[in-house]
Amino acid sequence: MAFLCRRAASLLKPSGAAPALLSAARLYSSGAQYEYILVEKRGEKKDVGFIQLNRPKALNALCDGLMKEVGEALNAFEADGDVGAIVITGSDRAFAAGADIKEMQNRTFQECYSGNFLAHWDRVSTVKKPVIAAVNGFALGGGCELAMMCDIIYAGEKAQFGQPEILLGTIPGSGGTQRLTRAVGKSLTMEMVLTGNRIDAQEAKQSGLVSKVYPVDQVVSEAIKCGEKIAANSKIVSAMAKEAVNAAFELSLTEGNRLEKRLFHSTFATDDRKEGMTAFVEKRKASFQDK
Ligand code: CAA
């Protein structure tokens, strides 16, 4: 089991400024440990990148260091040609209990504004490879937002989702008001954001926030299975599919359909589209080369 390391990487880093992606890829292959997350490749073919948030004493509160490491691990998986999907999970008790309140307590407006506080979290939503959140326990505030930045959410039966920032005298700052509204609609989002009420896994499923609910001890393995299924398809075509679905949140129907059509046309520039259709006609399993 190869856990991967940020610190060892900085020791290995050559002098001179290495591009961020290159240094992340190097660090990924260095084989040692991050401080706040566990990172490895899972699945029979080791084609699913796996990131486990690992700050159990703080219920995986998303301190700055943790989110930087998540970004580094995502960069490394994005650059790894063997990885076709990524799973992010926490512990049975907490996916993540939100941004780190102790770290935020004494921040000033000036620091938040000039440092564009939380902007680097967006990396999770810009990864081209499909990302699955496997959520057990609390997914609150930034934890719920982190799950919603992922492409698919699987929940354990005891998962709880919420945006309780109002109880702290603030509001969601990493997409909660936007992504939750798109996922579950206005009324439930307003209720959650204005009262801090949480919803359980069943309600999250009924409202469309999560796609599947599993027993607590099966969520991660089911997410890995889903990742393996995705990884067996063409990586380049999966990225196009993801881009097209995400465009539905940004564009009008006409513009979205136009983009989808262009991406569909683009699949005809790939060897994998040819292979997929030829395999169907020849009644055999397609062998995608990600080209
Ligand atoms: N930040 C920092 N530390 C946190 C934390 C957070 N978000 N959530 C929990 N912890 C810490 C607690 O302070 C506690 O640490 P100590 O043992 O050192 O006191 C430890 O984790 C265990 O927590 P509790 O004792 O509170 O555990 P509990 O089982 O009684 O309650 C909980 C669990 C309901 C999740 C409760 O911890 C809680 O309400 N946490 C805060 C949730 C929250 O408000 N999240 C939103 C944060 S703001 C945000 O995320 C902004 C954004 O949009 C990005």
Short mmCIF file of N, CA and C and ligand atoms in Angstrom, two decimals, residues 55-59 61 93 97-102 104 118 121 138 140-143 145 163-165 168 170-174 198, ligand 1:
data_model
loop_
_atom_site.label_atom_id
_atom_site.label_comp_id
_atom_site.label_asym_id
_atom_site.label_seq_id
_atom_site.Cartn_x
_atom_site.Cartn_y
_atom_site.Cartn_z
N ARG A 55 -8.00 13.82 9.51
CA ARG A 55 -7.82 14.65 10.72
C ARG A 55 -8.90 14.23 11.71
N PRO A 56 -8.85 12.97 12.18
CA PRO A 56 -9.98 12.43 12.95
C PRO A 56 -10.33 13.26 14.18
N LYS A 57 -9.33 13.80 14.87
CA LYS A 57 -9.64 14.52 16.12
C LYS A 57 -10.45 15.77 15.86
N ALA A 58 -10.30 16.35 14.68
CA ALA A 58 -11.05 17.57 14.34
C ALA A 58 -12.20 17.26 13.40
N LEU A 59 -12.62 15.99 13.36
CA LEU A 59 -13.71 15.55 12.47
C LEU A 59 -13.46 15.99 11.02
N ALA A 61 -12.04 18.59 9.89
CA ALA A 61 -12.21 20.02 9.57
C ALA A 61 -11.17 20.39 8.51
N ARG A 93 -17.16 8.53 11.01
CA ARG A 93 -17.83 9.55 11.83
C ARG A 93 -18.02 10.87 11.07
N ALA A 97 -16.34 18.09 8.82
CA ALA A 97 -17.26 18.95 9.60
C ALA A 97 -17.15 20.41 9.20
N GLY A 98 -16.58 20.67 8.03
CA GLY A 98 -16.57 22.05 7.53
C GLY A 98 -15.20 22.66 7.50
N ALA A 99 -15.15 23.92 7.09
CA ALA A 99 -13.90 24.66 7.15
C ALA A 99 -13.47 24.71 8.61
N ASP A 100 -12.18 24.91 8.84
CA ASP A 100 -11.66 24.88 10.22
C ASP A 100 -12.03 26.17 10.94
N ILE A 101 -12.98 26.06 11.86
CA ILE A 101 -13.51 27.25 12.55
C ILE A 101 -12.42 27.89 13.41
N LYS A 102 -11.57 27.04 14.02
CA LYS A 102 -10.52 27.60 14.88
C LYS A 102 -9.52 28.40 14.05
N MET A 104 -10.30 29.96 11.32
CA MET A 104 -10.98 31.14 10.76
C MET A 104 -11.32 32.19 11.81
N LEU A 118 -10.28 30.64 0.47
CA LEU A 118 -11.01 29.45 -0.02
C LEU A 118 -10.97 29.26 -1.53
N TRP A 121 -9.84 25.95 -3.00
CA TRP A 121 -10.71 24.77 -2.89
C TRP A 121 -11.32 24.41 -4.25
N PHE A 138 -20.74 13.17 9.28
CA PHE A 138 -21.04 14.59 9.03
C PHE A 138 -20.43 15.09 7.72
N LEU A 140 -20.73 18.72 6.70
CA LEU A 140 -21.32 19.99 7.11
C LEU A 140 -20.51 21.16 6.57
N GLY A 141 -21.21 22.25 6.26
CA GLY A 141 -20.52 23.45 5.79
C GLY A 141 -19.62 23.12 4.62
N GLY A 142 -18.33 23.44 4.77
CA GLY A 142 -17.37 23.14 3.70
C GLY A 142 -17.30 21.66 3.37
N GLY A 143 -17.69 20.79 4.31
CA GLY A 143 -17.70 19.35 4.05
C GLY A 143 -18.78 18.99 3.04
N GLU A 145 -19.99 21.17 0.99
CA GLU A 145 -19.58 21.85 -0.25
C GLU A 145 -18.52 21.03 -1.00
N GLN A 163 -25.62 22.87 5.93
CA GLN A 163 -24.88 24.13 5.73
C GLN A 163 -25.16 24.99 6.97
N PRO A 164 -24.46 24.69 8.09
CA PRO A 164 -24.80 25.37 9.35
C PRO A 164 -24.08 26.69 9.58
N GLU A 165 -23.50 27.27 8.52
CA GLU A 165 -22.70 28.49 8.70
C GLU A 165 -23.48 29.61 9.38
N LEU A 168 -22.95 30.24 12.84
CA LEU A 168 -21.66 30.84 13.20
C LEU A 168 -21.62 32.32 12.83
N THR A 170 -22.15 33.45 9.75
CA THR A 170 -21.61 33.63 8.40
C THR A 170 -22.48 32.83 7.42
N ILE A 171 -22.06 32.76 6.18
CA ILE A 171 -22.82 32.00 5.18
C ILE A 171 -21.86 31.04 4.47
N PRO A 172 -22.37 30.08 3.72
CA PRO A 172 -21.48 29.17 2.98
C PRO A 172 -20.57 29.98 2.05
N GLY A 173 -19.32 29.53 1.93
CA GLY A 173 -18.36 30.32 1.15
C GLY A 173 -17.68 29.52 0.06
N SER A 174 -18.11 28.29 -0.13
CA SER A 174 -17.43 27.49 -1.15
C SER A 174 -18.45 26.77 -2.03
N ARG A 198 -30.00 20.02 9.36
CA ARG A 198 -29.31 19.01 8.54
C ARG A 198 -30.31 18.08 7.89
N1 CAA B 1 -13.55 23.35 12.69
C1 CAA B 1 -12.67 23.11 13.65
N2 CAA B 1 -12.81 22.13 14.56
C2 CAA B 1 -13.93 21.39 14.49
C3 CAA B 1 -14.90 21.58 13.52
C4 CAA B 1 -14.67 22.61 12.56
N3 CAA B 1 -15.53 22.85 11.56
N4 CAA B 1 -15.89 20.68 13.70
C5 CAA B 1 -15.54 19.95 14.77
N5 CAA B 1 -14.35 20.37 15.25
C6 CAA B 1 -13.62 19.85 16.39
C7 CAA B 1 -14.25 20.29 17.70
O1 CAA B 1 -13.84 21.60 18.04
C8 CAA B 1 -13.73 19.23 18.63
O2 CAA B 1 -12.40 19.54 18.94
P1 CAA B 1 -11.88 19.52 20.48
O3 CAA B 1 -11.98 18.05 20.86
O4 CAA B 1 -10.50 20.02 20.39
O5 CAA B 1 -12.83 20.36 21.25
C9 CAA B 1 -13.72 17.97 17.77
O6 CAA B 1 -13.73 18.43 16.42
C10 CAA B 1 -14.94 17.11 17.98
O7 CAA B 1 -16.09 17.91 17.81
P2 CAA B 1 -17.29 17.95 18.85
O8 CAA B 1 -16.80 17.74 20.24
O9 CAA B 1 -18.05 19.21 18.61
O10 CAA B 1 -18.12 16.66 18.39
P3 CAA B 1 -19.68 16.42 18.48
O11 CAA B 1 -19.91 15.01 18.09
O12 CAA B 1 -20.23 16.89 19.79
O13 CAA B 1 -20.33 17.39 17.35
C11 CAA B 1 -20.46 18.36 15.15
C12 CAA B 1 -20.03 17.15 16.01
C13 CAA B 1 -21.98 18.47 15.17
C14 CAA B 1 -19.98 18.11 13.74
C15 CAA B 1 -19.86 19.65 15.75
O14 CAA B 1 -18.47 19.46 15.92
C16 CAA B 1 -20.06 20.87 14.88
O15 CAA B 1 -21.11 21.46 14.87
N6 CAA B 1 -18.99 21.26 14.15
C17 CAA B 1 -19.01 22.48 13.34
C18 CAA B 1 -19.82 22.30 12.07
C19 CAA B 1 -19.87 23.60 11.30
O16 CAA B 1 -20.35 24.62 11.78
N7 CAA B 1 -19.34 23.58 10.09
C20 CAA B 1 -19.28 24.77 9.23
C21 CAA B 1 -17.93 25.42 9.34
S1 CAA B 1 -17.84 26.97 8.50
C22 CAA B 1 -17.62 26.56 6.86
O17 CAA B 1 -17.50 25.43 6.51
C23 CAA B 1 -17.55 27.73 5.91
C24 CAA B 1 -17.57 27.33 4.47
O18 CAA B 1 -18.57 27.42 3.82
C25 CAA B 1 -16.39 26.92 3.77
#
